[in-house]
Amino acid sequence: MTGGVGDQTALQEILGAYPRDPRHLLAALQDIQAEYNYLSVESMKEVAVYLGVPESQVFSVATFYKALSLVPLGKKVIKVCAGTACHLRGAPRLVEAVEGALGIRDGETTADGQFTLQTVNCVGACAMAPVVVVNERVYGKMGIADIPAMIEKEREDEAEE
């Protein structure tokens, strides 16, 4: 969040979609993350006030779930599955290939804010191993040679949007 008026309005709209009940904490955080690509300290404080829960509870939930991020993510999050099937079929080499192609390490975001690389435990697509997921797009049976084309496709798709 940049702190602008539009940001505050969007945050209030997200929170307003939920009753003021603590059981909606995780869902609200997920929606805020979807809107801003991360959870700012300010947004988490707003959630605490809105839902009437301690800030420590909001921070605890935000840091417990790996799907939530306290730092801005890239527009495209590249998730390389490291589950057993993917690992056995070369996922570690795919991570290295993405790192080399983008000049970042696992968990980092490119300087232009376009891509974030994450290694995840399992995406549930073992029959397609090894699997890479970029936002909602699934790439199955990936090889090292497929990485440059995948990144190029994602860059082109971003340019079209």
PDB file of C-alpha atoms in Angstrom:
ATOM      1  CA  MET A   1       0.000   0.000   0.000  1.00  0.00           C
ATOM      2  CA  THR A   2       1.259   3.395  -0.873  1.00  0.00           C
ATOM      3  CA  GLY A   3      -1.002   5.121   1.595  1.00  0.00           C
ATOM      4  CA  GLY A   4      -2.989   7.122  -0.936  1.00  0.00           C
ATOM      5  CA  VAL A   5      -6.690   7.872  -0.663  1.00  0.00           C
ATOM      6  CA  GLY A   6      -7.517   5.224  -3.270  1.00  0.00           C
ATOM      7  CA  ASP A   7      -5.627   2.660  -1.232  1.00  0.00           C
ATOM      8  CA  GLN A   8      -7.631   3.466   1.880  1.00  0.00           C
ATOM      9  CA  THR A   9     -10.889   3.304  -0.054  1.00  0.00           C
ATOM     10  CA  ALA A  10     -10.036  -0.107  -1.542  1.00  0.00           C
ATOM     11  CA  LEU A  11      -9.008  -1.421   1.874  1.00  0.00           C
ATOM     12  CA  GLN A  12     -12.248  -0.212   3.436  1.00  0.00           C
ATOM     13  CA  GLU A  13     -14.235  -1.855   0.621  1.00  0.00           C
ATOM     14  CA  ILE A  14     -12.450  -5.157   1.224  1.00  0.00           C
ATOM     15  CA  LEU A  15     -13.069  -5.013   4.959  1.00  0.00           C
ATOM     16  CA  GLY A  16     -16.654  -3.861   4.460  1.00  0.00           C
ATOM     17  CA  ALA A  17     -17.390  -7.098   2.616  1.00  0.00           C
ATOM     18  CA  TYR A  18     -16.968  -8.962   5.920  1.00  0.00           C
ATOM     19  CA  PRO A  19     -18.968  -8.887   9.136  1.00  0.00           C
ATOM     20  CA  ARG A  20     -17.004  -7.553  12.098  1.00  0.00           C
ATOM     21  CA  ASP A  21     -16.239 -11.077  13.271  1.00  0.00           C
ATOM     22  CA  PRO A  22     -12.739 -12.439  13.997  1.00  0.00           C
ATOM     23  CA  ARG A  23     -13.461 -15.656  12.091  1.00  0.00           C
ATOM     24  CA  HIS A  24     -13.060 -13.657   8.847  1.00  0.00           C
ATOM     25  CA  LEU A  25      -9.463 -12.691   9.628  1.00  0.00           C
ATOM     26  CA  LEU A  26      -7.718 -15.037   7.203  1.00  0.00           C
ATOM     27  CA  ALA A  27     -10.163 -14.368   4.360  1.00  0.00           C
ATOM     28  CA  ALA A  28      -9.775 -10.606   4.783  1.00  0.00           C
ATOM     29  CA  LEU A  29      -5.978 -10.892   4.757  1.00  0.00           C
ATOM     30  CA  GLN A  30      -6.123 -13.016   1.607  1.00  0.00           C
ATOM     31  CA  ASP A  31      -8.296 -10.435  -0.139  1.00  0.00           C
ATOM     32  CA  ILE A  32      -5.998  -7.595   0.908  1.00  0.00           C
ATOM     33  CA  GLN A  33      -3.001  -9.531  -0.375  1.00  0.00           C
ATOM     34  CA  ALA A  34      -4.803 -10.153  -3.684  1.00  0.00           C
ATOM     35  CA  GLU A  35      -5.414  -6.414  -4.041  1.00  0.00           C
ATOM     36  CA  TYR A  36      -1.993  -5.088  -2.986  1.00  0.00           C
ATOM     37  CA  ASN A  37       0.337  -8.086  -3.587  1.00  0.00           C
ATOM     38  CA  TYR A  38       1.372  -8.032   0.085  1.00  0.00           C
ATOM     39  CA  LEU A  39       0.197  -7.112   3.569  1.00  0.00           C
ATOM     40  CA  SER A  40       1.462  -3.777   4.823  1.00  0.00           C
ATOM     41  CA  VAL A  41       1.755  -3.044   8.531  1.00  0.00           C
ATOM     42  CA  GLU A  42      -0.860  -0.325   8.094  1.00  0.00           C
ATOM     43  CA  SER A  43      -3.361  -2.691   6.469  1.00  0.00           C
ATOM     44  CA  MET A  44      -2.877  -5.292   9.206  1.00  0.00           C
ATOM     45  CA  LYS A  45      -3.513  -2.639  11.869  1.00  0.00           C
ATOM     46  CA  GLU A  46      -6.714  -1.645  10.052  1.00  0.00           C
ATOM     47  CA  VAL A  47      -7.824  -5.285   9.998  1.00  0.00           C
ATOM     48  CA  ALA A  48      -7.206  -5.571  13.746  1.00  0.00           C
ATOM     49  CA  VAL A  49      -9.319  -2.499  14.452  1.00  0.00           C
ATOM     50  CA  TYR A  50     -12.094  -3.532  12.066  1.00  0.00           C
ATOM     51  CA  LEU A  51     -12.375  -7.097  13.365  1.00  0.00           C
ATOM     52  CA  GLY A  52     -11.764  -6.139  16.990  1.00  0.00           C
ATOM     53  CA  VAL A  53      -8.797  -8.450  17.464  1.00  0.00           C
ATOM     54  CA  PRO A  54      -5.340  -7.748  18.871  1.00  0.00           C
ATOM     55  CA  GLU A  55      -2.715  -6.666  16.334  1.00  0.00           C
ATOM     56  CA  SER A  56      -0.578  -9.559  17.559  1.00  0.00           C
ATOM     57  CA  GLN A  57      -3.247 -12.001  16.379  1.00  0.00           C
ATOM     58  CA  VAL A  58      -3.309 -10.446  12.902  1.00  0.00           C
ATOM     59  CA  PHE A  59       0.503 -10.493  12.674  1.00  0.00           C
ATOM     60  CA  SER A  60       0.546 -14.080  13.931  1.00  0.00           C
ATOM     61  CA  VAL A  61      -1.826 -15.244  11.198  1.00  0.00           C
ATOM     62  CA  ALA A  62      -0.040 -13.178   8.547  1.00  0.00           C
ATOM     63  CA  THR A  63       3.324 -14.708   9.385  1.00  0.00           C
ATOM     64  CA  PHE A  64       2.049 -18.265   9.885  1.00  0.00           C
ATOM     65  CA  TYR A  65       0.731 -18.788   6.354  1.00  0.00           C
ATOM     66  CA  LYS A  66       3.389 -18.953   3.666  1.00  0.00           C
ATOM     67  CA  ALA A  67       0.835 -17.775   1.082  1.00  0.00           C
ATOM     68  CA  LEU A  68       0.744 -14.386   2.816  1.00  0.00           C
ATOM     69  CA  SER A  69       3.604 -11.951   2.378  1.00  0.00           C
ATOM     70  CA  LEU A  70       4.734  -8.961   4.421  1.00  0.00           C
ATOM     71  CA  VAL A  71       6.910  -7.713   1.568  1.00  0.00           C
ATOM     72  CA  PRO A  72       5.678  -6.698  -1.887  1.00  0.00           C
ATOM     73  CA  LEU A  73       5.580  -9.567  -4.376  1.00  0.00           C
ATOM     74  CA  GLY A  74       6.105  -9.276  -8.097  1.00  0.00           C
ATOM     75  CA  LYS A  75       3.153  -8.994 -10.456  1.00  0.00           C
ATOM     76  CA  LYS A  76       3.891 -12.578 -11.454  1.00  0.00           C
ATOM     77  CA  VAL A  77       4.737 -15.082  -8.725  1.00  0.00           C
ATOM     78  CA  ILE A  78       6.621 -18.082 -10.093  1.00  0.00           C
ATOM     79  CA  LYS A  79       6.082 -21.065  -7.800  1.00  0.00           C
ATOM     80  CA  VAL A  80       8.248 -24.093  -8.406  1.00  0.00           C
ATOM     81  CA  CYS A  81       6.799 -27.208  -6.810  1.00  0.00           C
ATOM     82  CA  ALA A  82       9.302 -29.008  -4.594  1.00  0.00           C
ATOM     83  CA  GLY A  83       7.032 -31.889  -3.610  1.00  0.00           C
ATOM     84  CA  THR A  84       8.401 -35.429  -3.824  1.00  0.00           C
ATOM     85  CA  ALA A  85       7.365 -36.155  -7.418  1.00  0.00           C
ATOM     86  CA  CYS A  86       8.579 -32.782  -8.677  1.00  0.00           C
ATOM     87  CA  HIS A  87      11.793 -32.984  -6.684  1.00  0.00           C
ATOM     88  CA  LEU A  88      12.606 -36.405  -8.112  1.00  0.00           C
ATOM     89  CA  ARG A  89      11.914 -35.140 -11.623  1.00  0.00           C
ATOM     90  CA  GLY A  90      14.227 -32.137 -11.432  1.00  0.00           C
ATOM     91  CA  ALA A  91      12.561 -29.280  -9.538  1.00  0.00           C
ATOM     92  CA  PRO A  92      15.846 -28.140  -7.937  1.00  0.00           C
ATOM     93  CA  ARG A  93      17.339 -27.633 -11.404  1.00  0.00           C
ATOM     94  CA  LEU A  94      14.237 -25.679 -12.454  1.00  0.00           C
ATOM     95  CA  VAL A  95      14.716 -23.345  -9.489  1.00  0.00           C
ATOM     96  CA  GLU A  96      18.338 -22.802 -10.542  1.00  0.00           C
ATOM     97  CA  ALA A  97      17.238 -22.134 -14.133  1.00  0.00           C
ATOM     98  CA  VAL A  98      14.683 -19.515 -13.062  1.00  0.00           C
ATOM     99  CA  GLU A  99      17.213 -17.925 -10.712  1.00  0.00           C
ATOM    100  CA  GLY A 100      19.718 -17.698 -13.553  1.00  0.00           C
ATOM    101  CA  ALA A 101      17.198 -16.375 -16.071  1.00  0.00           C
ATOM    102  CA  LEU A 102      15.861 -13.658 -13.761  1.00  0.00           C
ATOM    103  CA  GLY A 103      18.969 -12.888 -11.708  1.00  0.00           C
ATOM    104  CA  ILE A 104      17.213 -13.498  -8.392  1.00  0.00           C
ATOM    105  CA  ARG A 105      17.249 -16.163  -5.689  1.00  0.00           C
ATOM    106  CA  ASP A 106      14.364 -18.146  -4.235  1.00  0.00           C
ATOM    107  CA  GLY A 107      12.147 -15.747  -2.264  1.00  0.00           C
ATOM    108  CA  GLU A 108      13.328 -12.639  -4.094  1.00  0.00           C
ATOM    109  CA  THR A 109      11.634 -10.259  -6.518  1.00  0.00           C
ATOM    110  CA  THR A 110      13.167  -8.813  -9.667  1.00  0.00           C
ATOM    111  CA  ALA A 111      14.204  -5.155  -9.508  1.00  0.00           C
ATOM    112  CA  ASP A 112      11.428  -4.201 -11.955  1.00  0.00           C
ATOM    113  CA  GLY A 113       8.797  -5.806  -9.705  1.00  0.00           C
ATOM    114  CA  GLN A 114       7.637  -8.177 -12.420  1.00  0.00           C
ATOM    115  CA  PHE A 115       8.580 -11.572 -10.956  1.00  0.00           C
ATOM    116  CA  THR A 116       8.932 -13.200  -7.555  1.00  0.00           C
ATOM    117  CA  LEU A 117      10.364 -16.725  -7.263  1.00  0.00           C
ATOM    118  CA  GLN A 118       9.062 -19.092  -4.599  1.00  0.00           C
ATOM    119  CA  THR A 119       9.674 -22.760  -3.919  1.00  0.00           C
ATOM    120  CA  VAL A 120       6.508 -24.384  -2.564  1.00  0.00           C
ATOM    121  CA  ASN A 121       5.934 -27.757  -0.936  1.00  0.00           C
ATOM    122  CA  CYS A 122       3.310 -29.135  -3.318  1.00  0.00           C
ATOM    123  CA  VAL A 123       0.830 -27.822  -5.861  1.00  0.00           C
ATOM    124  CA  GLY A 124      -1.123 -31.076  -6.102  1.00  0.00           C
ATOM    125  CA  ALA A 125      -0.342 -31.828  -9.740  1.00  0.00           C
ATOM    126  CA  CYS A 126       2.039 -34.748  -9.297  1.00  0.00           C
ATOM    127  CA  ALA A 127       1.038 -36.413 -12.578  1.00  0.00           C
ATOM    128  CA  MET A 128       2.422 -33.351 -14.393  1.00  0.00           C
ATOM    129  CA  ALA A 129       5.708 -33.224 -12.460  1.00  0.00           C
ATOM    130  CA  PRO A 130       7.791 -31.176 -12.404  1.00  0.00           C
ATOM    131  CA  VAL A 131       5.342 -28.308 -12.170  1.00  0.00           C
ATOM    132  CA  VAL A 132       5.745 -24.532 -12.216  1.00  0.00           C
ATOM    133  CA  VAL A 133       2.793 -22.258 -11.473  1.00  0.00           C
ATOM    134  CA  VAL A 134       2.835 -18.597 -12.492  1.00  0.00           C
ATOM    135  CA  ASN A 135      -0.025 -16.829 -10.740  1.00  0.00           C
ATOM    136  CA  GLU A 136      -2.878 -19.126 -11.847  1.00  0.00           C
ATOM    137  CA  ARG A 137      -1.252 -20.630 -14.947  1.00  0.00           C
ATOM    138  CA  VAL A 138       0.130 -24.170 -14.549  1.00  0.00           C
ATOM    139  CA  TYR A 139       3.123 -25.380 -16.554  1.00  0.00           C
ATOM    140  CA  GLY A 140       3.562 -29.148 -16.352  1.00  0.00           C
ATOM    141  CA  LYS A 141       6.335 -31.542 -17.316  1.00  0.00           C
ATOM    142  CA  MET A 142       8.810 -28.669 -17.268  1.00  0.00           C
ATOM    143  CA  GLY A 143      12.428 -28.975 -18.227  1.00  0.00           C
ATOM    144  CA  ILE A 144      15.300 -26.544 -17.879  1.00  0.00           C
ATOM    145  CA  ALA A 145      15.048 -25.750 -21.583  1.00  0.00           C
ATOM    146  CA  ASP A 146      11.391 -24.689 -21.097  1.00  0.00           C
ATOM    147  CA  ILE A 147      12.166 -21.934 -18.571  1.00  0.00           C
ATOM    148  CA  PRO A 148      13.221 -19.147 -20.986  1.00  0.00           C
ATOM    149  CA  ALA A 149      10.097 -19.620 -23.135  1.00  0.00           C
ATOM    150  CA  MET A 150       7.859 -19.658 -20.050  1.00  0.00           C
ATOM    151  CA  ILE A 151       9.372 -16.407 -18.782  1.00  0.00           C
ATOM    152  CA  GLU A 152       9.076 -14.805 -22.222  1.00  0.00           C
ATOM    153  CA  LYS A 153       5.409 -15.851 -22.454  1.00  0.00           C
ATOM    154  CA  GLU A 154       4.708 -14.354 -19.054  1.00  0.00           C
ATOM    155  CA  ARG A 155       6.481 -11.111 -20.018  1.00  0.00           C
ATOM    156  CA  GLU A 156       4.444 -10.891 -23.231  1.00  0.00           C
ATOM    157  CA  ASP A 157       1.194 -11.551 -21.372  1.00  0.00           C
ATOM    158  CA  GLU A 158       2.050  -8.791 -18.896  1.00  0.00           C
ATOM    159  CA  ALA A 159       2.779  -6.363 -21.741  1.00  0.00           C
ATOM    160  CA  GLU A 160      -0.631  -7.126 -23.292  1.00  0.00           C
ATOM    161  CA  GLU A 161      -2.525  -6.359 -20.080  1.00  0.00           C
TER     162      GLU A 161
END
